[in-house]
Amino acid sequence: MSETTAAATYGDAIATTKLNRFNLKLRELIDASSKKQWEIARDVGYEKPNIITMFKQGVSRVPAEKVASFAITLGADPADLLLLWFSEYNPALLADLQRHVGLLCNSEERQWINGLRERFPRGLPSWNEVTQAQSSAPA
């Protein structure tokens, strides 16, 4: 196979790779970053920057243990990116974690929860109490 044919075949494989939401978000974060690919690779723990291209194109899957490092390096919320990774690559495990451990929150949701805890230091009213109070309040 000639070098040109090999390159065309590789390019066709990339073009037909279906990018999932995680790949698209990672691509968006990398493209928006002021860092060069070699800097991102170094910061995440890779020696060769071509792995970043492979992740962006969906040719290789980002290992779960590297997702938070990518988020931190690219200025994103690690929880958001981890939730997206698990929803694409291991939704059953994500469902089990949320069912048995509790809902996983991103940084924005944690701010809301912490704000509610500050507002109600003696404990939060139940959701039913809040919705009933809203429905009985005059419009």
Coordinates of N, CA and C in Angstrom, one line a residue:
M1 N 0.9 -1.2 0.0 CA 0.0 0.0 0.0 C 0.9 1.2 0.0
S2 N 0.6 2.2 -0.9 CA 1.5 3.4 -1.0 C 1.2 4.3 0.2
E3 N 2.1 5.2 0.5 CA 1.9 6.1 1.6 C 0.6 7.0 1.4
T4 N 0.4 7.4 0.2 CA -0.8 8.2 -0.1 C -2.1 7.4 0.1
T5 N -2.1 6.2 -0.3 CA -3.3 5.3 -0.1 C -3.5 5.1 1.3
A6 N -2.4 4.8 2.1 CA -2.5 4.6 3.5 C -3.1 5.8 4.2
A7 N -2.6 7.0 3.8 CA -3.1 8.2 4.4 C -4.6 8.5 4.1
A8 N -5.0 8.2 2.9 CA -6.4 8.3 2.5 C -7.2 7.4 3.2
T9 N -6.8 6.1 3.4 CA -7.5 5.1 4.2 C -7.7 5.6 5.6
Y10 N -6.6 6.1 6.2 CA -6.7 6.6 7.6 C -7.6 7.7 7.7
G11 N -7.5 8.7 6.7 CA -8.4 9.8 6.7 C -9.9 9.4 6.6
D12 N -10.2 8.4 5.8 CA -11.5 7.9 5.6 C -12.0 7.3 6.9
A13 N -11.2 6.6 7.6 CA -11.5 6.0 8.9 C -11.9 7.1 9.9
I14 N -11.1 8.1 9.9 CA -11.4 9.2 10.8 C -12.8 9.9 10.4
A15 N -13.0 10.1 9.2 CA -14.2 10.8 8.7 C -15.4 10.0 9.0
T16 N -15.3 8.7 9.1 CA -16.5 7.9 9.3 C -16.6 7.5 10.8
T17 N -15.7 7.9 11.7 CA -15.8 7.7 13.1 C -16.9 8.6 13.6
K18 N -17.8 8.0 14.3 CA -18.9 8.7 14.9 C -18.5 9.3 16.2
L19 N -18.4 10.6 16.3 CA -18.0 11.3 17.5 C -19.2 11.3 18.5
N20 N -19.0 10.9 19.7 CA -20.1 11.0 20.7 C -20.0 12.4 21.4
R21 N -20.9 12.6 22.4 CA -20.9 13.9 23.1 C -19.6 14.2 23.8
F22 N -19.0 13.2 24.4 CA -17.8 13.4 25.1 C -16.7 13.8 24.1
N23 N -16.5 13.1 23.0 CA -15.5 13.5 22.0 C -15.7 15.0 21.5
L24 N -17.0 15.3 21.3 CA -17.3 16.6 20.8 C -16.9 17.7 21.8
K25 N -17.3 17.4 23.1 CA -16.9 18.4 24.2 C -15.4 18.5 24.3
L26 N -14.7 17.4 24.3 CA -13.3 17.4 24.4 C -12.7 18.2 23.3
R27 N -13.1 18.0 22.1 CA -12.6 18.7 20.9 C -12.9 20.2 21.1
E28 N -14.1 20.5 21.6 CA -14.4 21.9 21.8 C -13.5 22.6 22.8
L29 N -13.2 21.9 23.9 CA -12.3 22.4 25.0 C -10.9 22.5 24.4
I30 N -10.4 21.6 23.7 CA -9.0 21.6 23.2 C -8.9 22.8 22.2
D31 N -9.9 22.9 21.3 CA -9.8 23.9 20.2 C -9.9 25.3 20.9
A32 N -10.7 25.4 22.0 CA -10.8 26.7 22.6 C -9.6 27.1 23.5
S33 N -8.8 26.1 23.8 CA -7.7 26.3 24.7 C -6.6 27.1 24.0
S34 N -5.9 27.9 24.8 CA -4.7 28.6 24.2 C -3.5 27.8 24.2
K35 N -3.6 26.6 24.8 CA -2.4 25.7 24.9 C -2.2 24.9 23.6
K36 N -1.0 24.6 23.3 CA -0.6 23.8 22.2 C -0.9 22.3 22.6
Q37 N -1.0 21.5 21.6 CA -1.3 20.1 21.9 C -0.2 19.4 22.7
W38 N 1.0 19.8 22.4 CA 2.1 19.2 23.2 C 2.0 19.6 24.7
E39 N 1.5 20.8 25.0 CA 1.4 21.3 26.3 C 0.3 20.5 27.0
I40 N -0.8 20.3 26.3 CA -2.0 19.6 26.9 C -1.5 18.1 27.1
A41 N -0.8 17.5 26.2 CA -0.3 16.1 26.4 C 0.6 16.1 27.6
R42 N 1.5 17.0 27.7 CA 2.4 17.0 28.9 C 1.6 17.1 30.2
D43 N 0.7 18.1 30.2 CA 0.0 18.4 31.4 C -0.9 17.2 31.9
V44 N -1.4 16.4 30.9 CA -2.3 15.3 31.2 C -1.5 14.0 31.5
G45 N -0.2 14.0 31.1 CA 0.7 12.9 31.4 C 1.1 12.0 30.2
Y46 N 1.0 12.6 29.0 CA 1.4 11.9 27.8 C 2.7 12.5 27.2
E47 N 3.6 11.6 26.7 CA 4.8 12.1 26.1 C 4.6 12.6 24.7
K48 N 3.7 12.0 23.9 CA 3.6 12.4 22.5 C 2.3 13.2 22.3
P49 N 2.3 14.3 21.6 CA 1.1 15.1 21.4 C 0.1 14.5 20.4
N50 N 0.6 13.6 19.6 CA -0.4 13.0 18.6 C -1.5 12.3 19.3
I51 N -1.4 11.9 20.5 CA -2.5 11.2 21.2 C -3.7 12.2 21.4
I52 N -3.4 13.5 21.5 CA -4.4 14.5 21.6 C -5.3 14.5 20.4
T53 N -4.7 14.5 19.2 CA -5.4 14.4 18.0 C -6.3 13.2 17.9
M54 N -5.7 12.1 18.3 CA -6.4 10.8 18.3 C -7.7 10.9 19.2
F55 N -7.5 11.5 20.4 CA -8.7 11.7 21.3 C -9.7 12.6 20.6
K56 N -9.3 13.7 20.0 CA -10.2 14.7 19.4 C -11.0 14.0 18.3
Q57 N -10.3 13.1 17.5 CA -11.0 12.5 16.4 C -11.8 11.3 16.8
G58 N -11.7 10.9 18.0 CA -12.5 9.7 18.4 C -11.8 8.4 18.0
V59 N -10.6 8.5 17.6 CA -9.9 7.3 17.1 C -9.5 6.5 18.4
S60 N -9.1 7.2 19.5 CA -8.8 6.5 20.7 C -9.7 7.1 21.8
R61 N -10.0 6.2 22.8 CA -10.8 6.6 23.9 C -9.9 7.2 25.0
V62 N -10.3 8.3 25.6 CA -9.6 8.8 26.8 C -9.9 7.9 27.9
P63 N -8.8 7.4 28.6 CA -9.0 6.5 29.7 C -9.7 7.3 30.9
A64 N -10.6 6.6 31.6 CA -11.3 7.3 32.7 C -10.4 8.0 33.6
E65 N -9.3 7.5 33.9 CA -8.4 8.1 34.9 C -7.7 9.4 34.4
K66 N -7.9 9.7 33.1 CA -7.3 10.9 32.6 C -8.3 12.0 32.4
V67 N -9.6 11.7 32.5 CA -10.6 12.7 32.2 C -10.5 13.9 33.1
A68 N -10.4 13.7 34.4 CA -10.3 14.9 35.3 C -9.0 15.7 35.0
S69 N -7.9 15.1 34.7 CA -6.7 15.8 34.3 C -7.0 16.7 33.0
F70 N -7.7 16.1 32.1 CA -8.0 16.9 30.9 C -8.9 18.1 31.3
A71 N -9.9 17.9 32.1 CA -10.7 19.0 32.5 C -9.9 20.1 33.2
I72 N -9.1 19.7 34.1 CA -8.3 20.7 34.9 C -7.4 21.4 33.9
T73 N -6.7 20.7 33.1 CA -5.8 21.3 32.1 C -6.5 22.3 31.1
L74 N -7.7 21.9 30.8 CA -8.4 22.7 29.8 C -9.4 23.7 30.4
G75 N -9.4 23.8 31.8 CA -10.2 24.8 32.5 C -11.7 24.5 32.5
A76 N -12.0 23.2 32.5 CA -13.4 22.8 32.6 C -13.7 22.1 34.0
D77 N -14.9 21.9 34.2 CA -15.3 21.3 35.5 C -15.1 19.8 35.4
P78 N -14.2 19.2 36.2 CA -13.9 17.8 36.2 C -15.2 16.9 36.3
A79 N -16.1 17.3 37.2 CA -17.3 16.5 37.4 C -18.2 16.5 36.1
D80 N -18.3 17.6 35.4 CA -19.1 17.7 34.2 C -18.5 16.7 33.1
L81 N -17.1 16.8 33.0 CA -16.5 16.0 32.0 C -16.6 14.5 32.4
L82 N -16.4 14.2 33.6 CA -16.5 12.8 34.1 C -17.9 12.2 33.9
L83 N -18.9 13.0 34.2 CA -20.3 12.6 34.0 C -20.6 12.3 32.5
L84 N -20.0 13.2 31.7 CA -20.2 13.0 30.3 C -19.5 11.8 29.8
W85 N -18.3 11.5 30.3 CA -17.5 10.3 29.9 C -18.3 9.1 30.3
F86 N -18.7 9.0 31.5 CA -19.4 7.8 32.0 C -20.8 7.7 31.3
S87 N -21.5 8.7 30.9 CA -22.7 8.6 30.2 C -22.5 8.0 28.8
E88 N -21.3 8.3 28.2 CA -21.1 7.8 26.9 C -20.4 6.4 26.9
Y89 N -19.5 6.1 27.8 CA -18.7 4.9 27.8 C -19.1 3.8 28.8
N90 N -19.8 4.2 29.9 CA -20.2 3.3 30.9 C -21.5 3.7 31.6
P91 N -22.6 3.9 30.8 CA -23.8 4.4 31.4 C -24.4 3.5 32.5
A92 N -24.2 2.2 32.4 CA -24.7 1.3 33.5 C -24.0 1.5 34.8
L93 N -22.7 1.7 34.8 CA -22.0 2.0 36.0 C -22.4 3.4 36.6
L94 N -22.6 4.4 35.7 CA -23.0 5.7 36.1 C -24.4 5.6 36.8
A95 N -25.3 4.8 36.2 CA -26.6 4.6 36.8 C -26.5 3.9 38.2
D96 N -25.7 2.9 38.3 CA -25.5 2.2 39.6 C -24.9 3.1 40.6
L97 N -23.9 3.9 40.2 CA -23.4 4.9 41.2 C -24.4 5.9 41.7
Q98 N -25.2 6.4 40.8 CA -26.2 7.4 41.1 C -27.3 6.7 42.0
R99 N -27.6 5.5 41.7 CA -28.7 4.8 42.4 C -28.3 4.5 43.8
H100 N -27.0 4.0 44.0 CA -26.6 3.5 45.3 C -25.7 4.4 46.1
V101 N -25.0 5.3 45.4 CA -24.1 6.3 46.1 C -24.8 7.6 46.2
G102 N -25.6 8.0 45.2 CA -26.3 9.3 45.2 C -26.0 10.0 43.9
L103 N -26.8 11.0 43.7 CA -26.6 11.8 42.4 C -25.2 12.4 42.4
L104 N -24.6 12.4 41.3 CA -23.3 13.0 41.2 C -23.5 14.4 40.7
C105 N -22.9 15.4 41.3 CA -23.1 16.8 40.9 C -21.9 17.5 40.3
N106 N -22.2 18.4 39.4 CA -21.1 19.2 38.9 C -20.9 20.4 39.9
S107 N -19.9 21.3 39.6 CA -19.5 22.3 40.5 C -20.7 23.4 40.7
E108 N -21.4 23.6 39.6 CA -22.5 24.6 39.7 C -23.6 24.0 40.6
E109 N -24.0 22.7 40.4 CA -25.0 22.1 41.3 C -24.5 22.1 42.8
R110 N -23.2 21.9 43.0 CA -22.7 21.9 44.4 C -22.8 23.3 45.0
Q111 N -22.7 24.3 44.2 CA -22.8 25.7 44.7 C -24.3 25.9 45.1
W112 N -25.2 25.4 44.4 CA -26.6 25.5 44.7 C -26.9 24.8 46.1
I113 N -26.4 23.6 46.2 CA -26.6 22.8 47.4 C -26.0 23.5 48.6
N114 N -24.8 23.9 48.4 CA -24.1 24.6 49.5 C -24.9 25.9 49.9
G115 N -25.4 26.6 48.9 CA -26.2 27.8 49.2 C -27.5 27.5 49.9
L116 N -28.1 26.4 49.6 CA -29.3 26.0 50.3 C -29.0 25.6 51.7
R117 N -27.9 24.9 51.9 CA -27.5 24.6 53.3 C -27.2 25.8 54.2
E118 N -26.6 26.8 53.5 CA -26.3 28.1 54.3 C -27.6 28.8 54.6
R119 N -28.5 28.8 53.6 CA -29.8 29.5 53.8 C -30.7 28.8 54.9
F120 N -30.6 27.5 55.0 CA -31.4 26.7 55.9 C -30.5 25.9 56.8
P121 N -29.8 26.6 57.8 CA -28.8 25.9 58.6 C -29.4 24.9 59.5
R122 N -30.7 24.9 59.8 CA -31.3 23.9 60.6 C -31.9 22.7 59.8
G123 N -31.6 22.7 58.6 CA -32.1 21.6 57.7 C -33.0 22.1 56.6
L124 N -33.0 21.5 55.5 CA -33.8 21.9 54.4 C -35.2 21.4 54.5
P125 N -36.2 22.3 54.1 CA -37.6 21.8 54.1 C -37.7 20.7 53.0
S126 N -38.6 19.8 53.2 CA -38.8 18.8 52.2 C -39.3 19.4 50.9
W127 N -39.0 18.7 49.8 CA -39.4 19.2 48.5 C -40.9 19.3 48.4
N128 N -41.6 18.4 49.0 CA -43.1 18.4 49.0 C -43.6 19.7 49.7
E129 N -43.0 20.0 50.9 CA -43.4 21.3 51.6 C -43.2 22.5 50.7
V130 N -42.1 22.6 50.0 CA -41.8 23.7 49.1 C -42.8 23.8 48.0
T131 N -43.0 22.7 47.3 CA -44.0 22.7 46.2 C -45.4 23.0 46.6
Q132 N -45.8 22.4 47.8 CA -47.1 22.7 48.3 C -47.3 24.2 48.7
A133 N -46.3 24.8 49.3 CA -46.3 26.2 49.6 C -46.4 27.0 48.4
Q134 N -45.7 26.7 47.3 CA -45.8 27.4 46.1 C -47.2 27.3 45.4
S135 N -47.8 26.1 45.5 CA -49.0 26.0 44.8 C -50.2 26.6 45.6
S136 N -50.0 26.8 46.9 CA -51.1 27.4 47.7 C -50.9 28.9 47.8
A137 N -49.8 29.5 47.4 CA -49.5 30.9 47.5 C -50.3 31.6 46.4
P138 N -50.9 32.8 46.8 CA -51.6 33.6 45.9 C -50.8 34.1 44.7
A139 N -51.4 34.1 43.5 CA -50.7 34.4 42.3 C -50.5 35.9 42.1

